[in-house]
PDB file of C-alpha atoms in Angstrom:
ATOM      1  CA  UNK A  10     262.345 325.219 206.776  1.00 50.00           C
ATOM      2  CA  UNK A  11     263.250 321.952 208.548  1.00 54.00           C
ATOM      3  CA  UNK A  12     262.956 318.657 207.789  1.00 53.00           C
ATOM      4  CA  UNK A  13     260.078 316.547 209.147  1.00 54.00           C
ATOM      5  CA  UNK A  14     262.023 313.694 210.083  1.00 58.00           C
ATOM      6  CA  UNK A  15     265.711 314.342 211.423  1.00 63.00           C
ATOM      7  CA  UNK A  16     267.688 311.358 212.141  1.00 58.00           C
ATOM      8  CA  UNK A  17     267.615 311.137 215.604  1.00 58.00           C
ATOM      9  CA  UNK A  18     264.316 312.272 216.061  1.00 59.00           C
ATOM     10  CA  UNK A  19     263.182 308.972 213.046  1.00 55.00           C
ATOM     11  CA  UNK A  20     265.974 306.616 214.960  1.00 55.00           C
ATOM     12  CA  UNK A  21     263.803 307.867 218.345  1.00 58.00           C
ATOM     13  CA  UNK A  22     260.477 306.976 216.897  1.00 59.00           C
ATOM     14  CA  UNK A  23     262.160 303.507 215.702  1.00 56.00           C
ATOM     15  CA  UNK A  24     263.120 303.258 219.236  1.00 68.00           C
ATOM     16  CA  UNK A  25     260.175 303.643 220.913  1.00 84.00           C
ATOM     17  CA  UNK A  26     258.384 301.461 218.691  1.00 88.00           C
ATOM     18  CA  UNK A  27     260.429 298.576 219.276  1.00 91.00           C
ATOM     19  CA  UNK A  28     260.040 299.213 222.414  1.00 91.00           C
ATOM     20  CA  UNK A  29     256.247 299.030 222.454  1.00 93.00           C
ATOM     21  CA  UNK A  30     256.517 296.434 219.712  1.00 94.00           C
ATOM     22  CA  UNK A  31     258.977 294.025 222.632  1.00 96.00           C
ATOM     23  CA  UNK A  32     256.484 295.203 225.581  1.00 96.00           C
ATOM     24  CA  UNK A  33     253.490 294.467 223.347  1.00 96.00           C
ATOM     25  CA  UNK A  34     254.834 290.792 222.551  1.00 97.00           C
ATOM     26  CA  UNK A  35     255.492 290.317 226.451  1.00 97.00           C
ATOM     27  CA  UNK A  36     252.176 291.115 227.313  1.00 97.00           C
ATOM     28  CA  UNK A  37     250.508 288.687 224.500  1.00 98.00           C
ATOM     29  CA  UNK A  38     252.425 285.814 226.166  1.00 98.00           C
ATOM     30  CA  UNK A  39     251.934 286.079 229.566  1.00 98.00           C
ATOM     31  CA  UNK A  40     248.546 286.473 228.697  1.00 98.00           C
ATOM     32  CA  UNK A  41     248.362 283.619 226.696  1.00 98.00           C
ATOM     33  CA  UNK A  42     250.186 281.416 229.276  1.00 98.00           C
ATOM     34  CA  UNK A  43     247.297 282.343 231.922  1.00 98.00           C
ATOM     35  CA  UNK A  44     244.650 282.060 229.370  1.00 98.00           C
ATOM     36  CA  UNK A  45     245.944 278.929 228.061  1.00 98.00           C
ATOM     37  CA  UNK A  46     246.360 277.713 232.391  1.00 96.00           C
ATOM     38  CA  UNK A  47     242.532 278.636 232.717  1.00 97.00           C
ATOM     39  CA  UNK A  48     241.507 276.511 229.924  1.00 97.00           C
ATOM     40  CA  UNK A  49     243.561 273.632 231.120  1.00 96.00           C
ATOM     41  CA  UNK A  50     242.016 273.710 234.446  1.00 94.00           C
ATOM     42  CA  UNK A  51     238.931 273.995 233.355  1.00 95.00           C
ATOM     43  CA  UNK A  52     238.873 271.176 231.313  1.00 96.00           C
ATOM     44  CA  UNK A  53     240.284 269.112 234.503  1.00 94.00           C
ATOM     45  CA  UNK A  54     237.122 269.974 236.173  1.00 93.00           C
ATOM     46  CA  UNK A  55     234.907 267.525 233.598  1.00 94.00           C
ATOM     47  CA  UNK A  56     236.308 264.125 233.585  1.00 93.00           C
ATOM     48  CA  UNK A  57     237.102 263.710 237.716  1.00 92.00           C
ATOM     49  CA  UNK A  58     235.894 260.499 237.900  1.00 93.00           C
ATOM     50  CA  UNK A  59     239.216 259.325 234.914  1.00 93.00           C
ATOM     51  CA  UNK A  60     241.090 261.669 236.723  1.00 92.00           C
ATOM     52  CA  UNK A  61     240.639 260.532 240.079  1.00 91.00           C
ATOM     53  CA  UNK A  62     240.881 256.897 239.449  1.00 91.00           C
ATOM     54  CA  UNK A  63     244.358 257.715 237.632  1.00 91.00           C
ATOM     55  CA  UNK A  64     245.327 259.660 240.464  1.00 88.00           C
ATOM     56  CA  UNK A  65     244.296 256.394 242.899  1.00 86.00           C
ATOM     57  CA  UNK A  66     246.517 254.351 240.410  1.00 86.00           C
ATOM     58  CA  UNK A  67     249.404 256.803 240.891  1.00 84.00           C
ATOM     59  CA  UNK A  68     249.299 257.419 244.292  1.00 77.00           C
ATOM     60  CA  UNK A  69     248.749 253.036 245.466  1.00 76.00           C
ATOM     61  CA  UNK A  70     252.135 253.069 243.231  1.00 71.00           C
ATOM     62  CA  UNK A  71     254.021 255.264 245.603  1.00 67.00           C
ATOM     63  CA  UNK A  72     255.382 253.690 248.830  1.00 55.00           C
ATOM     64  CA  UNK A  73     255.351 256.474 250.616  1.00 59.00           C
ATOM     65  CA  UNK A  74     251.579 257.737 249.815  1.00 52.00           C
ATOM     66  CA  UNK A  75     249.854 255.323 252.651  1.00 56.00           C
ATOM     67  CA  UNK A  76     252.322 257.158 255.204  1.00 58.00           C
ATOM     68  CA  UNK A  77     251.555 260.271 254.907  1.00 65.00           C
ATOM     69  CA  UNK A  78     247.528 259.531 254.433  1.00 76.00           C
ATOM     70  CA  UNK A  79     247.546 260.442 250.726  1.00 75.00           C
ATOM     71  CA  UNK A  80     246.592 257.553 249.774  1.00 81.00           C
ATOM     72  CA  UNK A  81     243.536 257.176 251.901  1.00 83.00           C
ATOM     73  CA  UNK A  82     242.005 260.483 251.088  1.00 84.00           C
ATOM     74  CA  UNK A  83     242.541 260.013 247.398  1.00 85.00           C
ATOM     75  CA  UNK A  84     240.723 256.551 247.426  1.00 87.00           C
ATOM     76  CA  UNK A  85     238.115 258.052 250.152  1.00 89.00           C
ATOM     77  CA  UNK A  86     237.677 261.028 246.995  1.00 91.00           C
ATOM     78  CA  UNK A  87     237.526 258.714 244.530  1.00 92.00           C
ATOM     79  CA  UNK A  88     234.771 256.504 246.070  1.00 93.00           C
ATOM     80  CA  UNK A  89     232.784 259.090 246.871  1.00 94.00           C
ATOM     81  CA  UNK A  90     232.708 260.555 243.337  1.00 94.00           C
ATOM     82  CA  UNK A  91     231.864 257.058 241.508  1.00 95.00           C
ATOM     83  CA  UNK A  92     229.075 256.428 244.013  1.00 96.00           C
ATOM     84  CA  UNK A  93     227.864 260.152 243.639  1.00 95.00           C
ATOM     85  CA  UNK A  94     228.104 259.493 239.866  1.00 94.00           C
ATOM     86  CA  UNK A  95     226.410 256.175 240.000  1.00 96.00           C
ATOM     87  CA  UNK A  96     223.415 257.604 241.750  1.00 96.00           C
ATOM     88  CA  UNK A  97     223.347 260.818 240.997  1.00 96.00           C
ATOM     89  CA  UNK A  98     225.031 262.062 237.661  1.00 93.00           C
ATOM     90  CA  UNK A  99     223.148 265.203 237.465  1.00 94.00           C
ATOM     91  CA  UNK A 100     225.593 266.567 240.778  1.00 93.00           C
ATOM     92  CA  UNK A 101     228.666 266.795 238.542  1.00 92.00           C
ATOM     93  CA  UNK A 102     226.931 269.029 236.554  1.00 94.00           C
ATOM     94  CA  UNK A 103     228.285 271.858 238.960  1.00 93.00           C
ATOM     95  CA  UNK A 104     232.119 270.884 237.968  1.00 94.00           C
ATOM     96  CA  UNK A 105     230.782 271.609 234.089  1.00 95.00           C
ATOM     97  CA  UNK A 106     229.559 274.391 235.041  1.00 96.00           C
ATOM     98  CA  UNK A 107     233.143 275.361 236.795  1.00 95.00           C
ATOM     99  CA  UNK A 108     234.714 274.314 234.095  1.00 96.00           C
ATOM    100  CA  UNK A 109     232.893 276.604 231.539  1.00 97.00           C
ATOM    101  CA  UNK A 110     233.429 279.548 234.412  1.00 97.00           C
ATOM    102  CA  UNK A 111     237.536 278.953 233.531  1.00 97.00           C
ATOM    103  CA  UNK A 112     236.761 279.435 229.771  1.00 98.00           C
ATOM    104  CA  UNK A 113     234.837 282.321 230.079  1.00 98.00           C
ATOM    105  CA  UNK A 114     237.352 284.144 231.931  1.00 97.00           C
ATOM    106  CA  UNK A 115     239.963 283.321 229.435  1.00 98.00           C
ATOM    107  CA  UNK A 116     237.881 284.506 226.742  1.00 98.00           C
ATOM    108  CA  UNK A 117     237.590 287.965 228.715  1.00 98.00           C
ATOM    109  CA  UNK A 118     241.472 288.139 228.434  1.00 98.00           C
ATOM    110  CA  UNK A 119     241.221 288.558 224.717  1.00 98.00           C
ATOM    111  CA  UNK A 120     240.307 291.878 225.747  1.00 97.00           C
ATOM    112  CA  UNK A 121     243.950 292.732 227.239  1.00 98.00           C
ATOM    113  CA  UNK A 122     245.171 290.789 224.518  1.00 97.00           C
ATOM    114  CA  UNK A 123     243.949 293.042 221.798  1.00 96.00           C
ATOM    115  CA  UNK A 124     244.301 295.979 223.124  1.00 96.00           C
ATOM    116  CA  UNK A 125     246.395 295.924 227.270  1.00 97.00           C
ATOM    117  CA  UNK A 126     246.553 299.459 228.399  1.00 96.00           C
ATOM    118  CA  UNK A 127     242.412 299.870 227.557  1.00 96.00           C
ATOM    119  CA  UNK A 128     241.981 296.444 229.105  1.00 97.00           C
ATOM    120  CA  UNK A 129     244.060 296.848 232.083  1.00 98.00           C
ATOM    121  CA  UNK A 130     241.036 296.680 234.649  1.00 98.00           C
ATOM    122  CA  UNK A 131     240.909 292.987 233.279  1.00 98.00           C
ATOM    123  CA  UNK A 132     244.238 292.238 234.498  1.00 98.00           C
ATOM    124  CA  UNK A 133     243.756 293.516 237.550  1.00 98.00           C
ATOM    125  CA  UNK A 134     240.649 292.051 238.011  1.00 98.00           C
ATOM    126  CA  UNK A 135     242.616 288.702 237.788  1.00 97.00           C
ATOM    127  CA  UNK A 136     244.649 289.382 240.450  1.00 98.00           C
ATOM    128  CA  UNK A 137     242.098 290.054 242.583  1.00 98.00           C
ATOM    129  CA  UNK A 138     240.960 286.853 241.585  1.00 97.00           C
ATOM    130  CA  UNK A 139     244.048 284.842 242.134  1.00 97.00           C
ATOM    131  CA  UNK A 140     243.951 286.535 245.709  1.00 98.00           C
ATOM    132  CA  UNK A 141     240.846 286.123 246.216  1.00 98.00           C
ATOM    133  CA  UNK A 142     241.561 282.188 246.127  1.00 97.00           C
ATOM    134  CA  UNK A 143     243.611 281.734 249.432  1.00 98.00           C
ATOM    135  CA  UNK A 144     240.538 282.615 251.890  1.00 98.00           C
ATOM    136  CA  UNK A 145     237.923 280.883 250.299  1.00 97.00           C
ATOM    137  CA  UNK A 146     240.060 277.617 249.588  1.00 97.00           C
ATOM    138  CA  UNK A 147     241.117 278.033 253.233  1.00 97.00           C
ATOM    139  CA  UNK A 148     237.772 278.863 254.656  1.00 98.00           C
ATOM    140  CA  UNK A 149     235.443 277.105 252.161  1.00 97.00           C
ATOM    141  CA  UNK A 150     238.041 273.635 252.329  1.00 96.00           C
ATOM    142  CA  UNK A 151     237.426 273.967 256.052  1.00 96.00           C
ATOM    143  CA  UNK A 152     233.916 273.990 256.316  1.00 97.00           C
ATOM    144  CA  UNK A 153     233.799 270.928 253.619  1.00 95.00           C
ATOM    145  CA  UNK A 154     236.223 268.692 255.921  1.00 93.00           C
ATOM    146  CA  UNK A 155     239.026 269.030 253.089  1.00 93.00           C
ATOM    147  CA  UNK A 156     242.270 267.797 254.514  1.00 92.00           C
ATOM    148  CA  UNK A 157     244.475 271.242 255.347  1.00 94.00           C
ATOM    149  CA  UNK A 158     247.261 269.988 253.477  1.00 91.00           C
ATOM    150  CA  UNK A 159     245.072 269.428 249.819  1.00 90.00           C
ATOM    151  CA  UNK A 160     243.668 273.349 250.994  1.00 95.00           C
ATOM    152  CA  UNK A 161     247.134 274.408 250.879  1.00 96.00           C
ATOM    153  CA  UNK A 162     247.380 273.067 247.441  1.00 93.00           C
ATOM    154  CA  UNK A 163     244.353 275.060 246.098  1.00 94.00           C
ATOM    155  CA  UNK A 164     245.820 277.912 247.783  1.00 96.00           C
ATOM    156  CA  UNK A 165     248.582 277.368 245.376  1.00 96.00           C
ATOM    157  CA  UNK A 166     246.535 278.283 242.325  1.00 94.00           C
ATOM    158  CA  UNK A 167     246.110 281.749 243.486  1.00 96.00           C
ATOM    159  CA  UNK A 168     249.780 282.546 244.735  1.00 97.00           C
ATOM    160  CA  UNK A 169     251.110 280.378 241.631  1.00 97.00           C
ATOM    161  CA  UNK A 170     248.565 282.244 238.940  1.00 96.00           C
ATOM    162  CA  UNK A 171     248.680 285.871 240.287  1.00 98.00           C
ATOM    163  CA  UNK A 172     252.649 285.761 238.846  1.00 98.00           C
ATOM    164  CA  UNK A 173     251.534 286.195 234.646  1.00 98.00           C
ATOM    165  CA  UNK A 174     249.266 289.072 235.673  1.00 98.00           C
ATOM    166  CA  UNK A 175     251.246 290.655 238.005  1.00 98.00           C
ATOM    167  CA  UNK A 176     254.171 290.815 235.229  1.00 98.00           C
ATOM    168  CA  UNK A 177     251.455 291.637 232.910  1.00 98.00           C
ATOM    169  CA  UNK A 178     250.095 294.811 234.434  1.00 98.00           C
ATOM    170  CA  UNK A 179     253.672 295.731 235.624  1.00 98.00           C
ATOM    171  CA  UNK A 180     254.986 295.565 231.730  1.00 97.00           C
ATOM    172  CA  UNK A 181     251.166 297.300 230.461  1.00 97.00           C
ATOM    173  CA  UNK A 182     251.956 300.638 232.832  1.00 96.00           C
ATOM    174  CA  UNK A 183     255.226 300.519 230.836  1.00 95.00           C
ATOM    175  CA  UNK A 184     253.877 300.222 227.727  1.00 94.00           C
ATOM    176  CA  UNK A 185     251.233 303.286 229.004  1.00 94.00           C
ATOM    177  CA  UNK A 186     254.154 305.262 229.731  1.00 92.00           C
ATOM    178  CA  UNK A 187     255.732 304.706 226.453  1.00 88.00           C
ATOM    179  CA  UNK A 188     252.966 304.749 224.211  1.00 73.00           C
ATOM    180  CA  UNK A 189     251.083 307.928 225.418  1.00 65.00           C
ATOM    181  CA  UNK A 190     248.834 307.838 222.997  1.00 62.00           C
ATOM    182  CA  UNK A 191     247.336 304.628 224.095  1.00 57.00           C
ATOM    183  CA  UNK A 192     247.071 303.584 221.165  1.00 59.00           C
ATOM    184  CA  UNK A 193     248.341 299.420 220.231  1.00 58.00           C
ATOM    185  CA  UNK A 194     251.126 298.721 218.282  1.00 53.00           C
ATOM    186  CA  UNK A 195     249.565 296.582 216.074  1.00 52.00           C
ATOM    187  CA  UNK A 196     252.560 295.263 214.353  1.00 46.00           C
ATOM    188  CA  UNK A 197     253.410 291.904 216.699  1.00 46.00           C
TER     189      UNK A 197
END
């Protein structure tokens, strides 16, 4: 009769559950980091007015900003907004409500975060997300009369963002492949 356990085979199992156990923890905080990103700009979206009048401060301070037209726009951004705000408050209400849209979709990443191979459609959904940001910041930034090169910088939140989830669903078909049964490891 043989043993249930042989060596090797219990040294493979304690392989390939450190294994899942490292992929596992890799996941968890790249998923975090993007979770944690989609709070944070969220919760820009709320106080522009502060913000903007910070960034005014910030960019009068730099020589260089009235050059290069920085410095106009920002001011031209941030005098809009007060007067908007002044005379009609109820219009930022839409940035609240963008802001809660980033904290929902974090919260749907506790999904991948319990469980990542289940949840993968999350990840990828995402991406698709992140993608999805260069033609409507392009387009959309157009049609609103937003300066190209402040378009270019939204477009950065999709090519900048889409790198977590891309290493994400990269290391959660790993873990797929090494964890067959699907199952979490939910040791880390």
């Amino acid at each position: 009769m043989r043993a249930a356990n042989t060596l090797p085979e219990k040294r493979a199992n304690e392989n390939s559950s450190d294994v899942i156990r490292q992929l596992l923890l890799k996941v968890r905080i790249l998923l975090l980091f993007f979770m944690v990103g989609l709070v944070i700009s969220g919760a820009t979206a709320i106080p522009l007015e502060t913000e903007l009048k910070l960034l005014a401060q910030i960019a009068a301070a730099n020589a260089n900003a009235e050059q290069t037209g920085l410095l106009r726009w920002v001011l031209q951004v941030r005098d809009a907004l007060i007067e908007t705000n002044a005379r009609y408050p109820f219009i930022t209400y839409g940035t609240d409500w963008l802001a809660f849209a980033h904290f929902v979709i974090a919260i749907a990443f506790i999904g991948p975060l319990r469980d990542p191979v289940k949840n993968l459609w999350v990840v990828e959904f995402g991406m698709i997300a992140c993608v999805l940001v260069v033609p409507f910041a392009l387009v959309m930034g157009g049609v609103r009369g937003i300066p190209f090169g402040w378009r270019l910088i939204d477009c950065s939140f999709g090519i900048f963002g889409i790198i977590p989830p891309w290493f994400c669903r990269r290391l959660i078909n790993r873990l797929a492949a090494t964890n067959p049964t699907g199952c979490p490891a939910q040791t880390v």
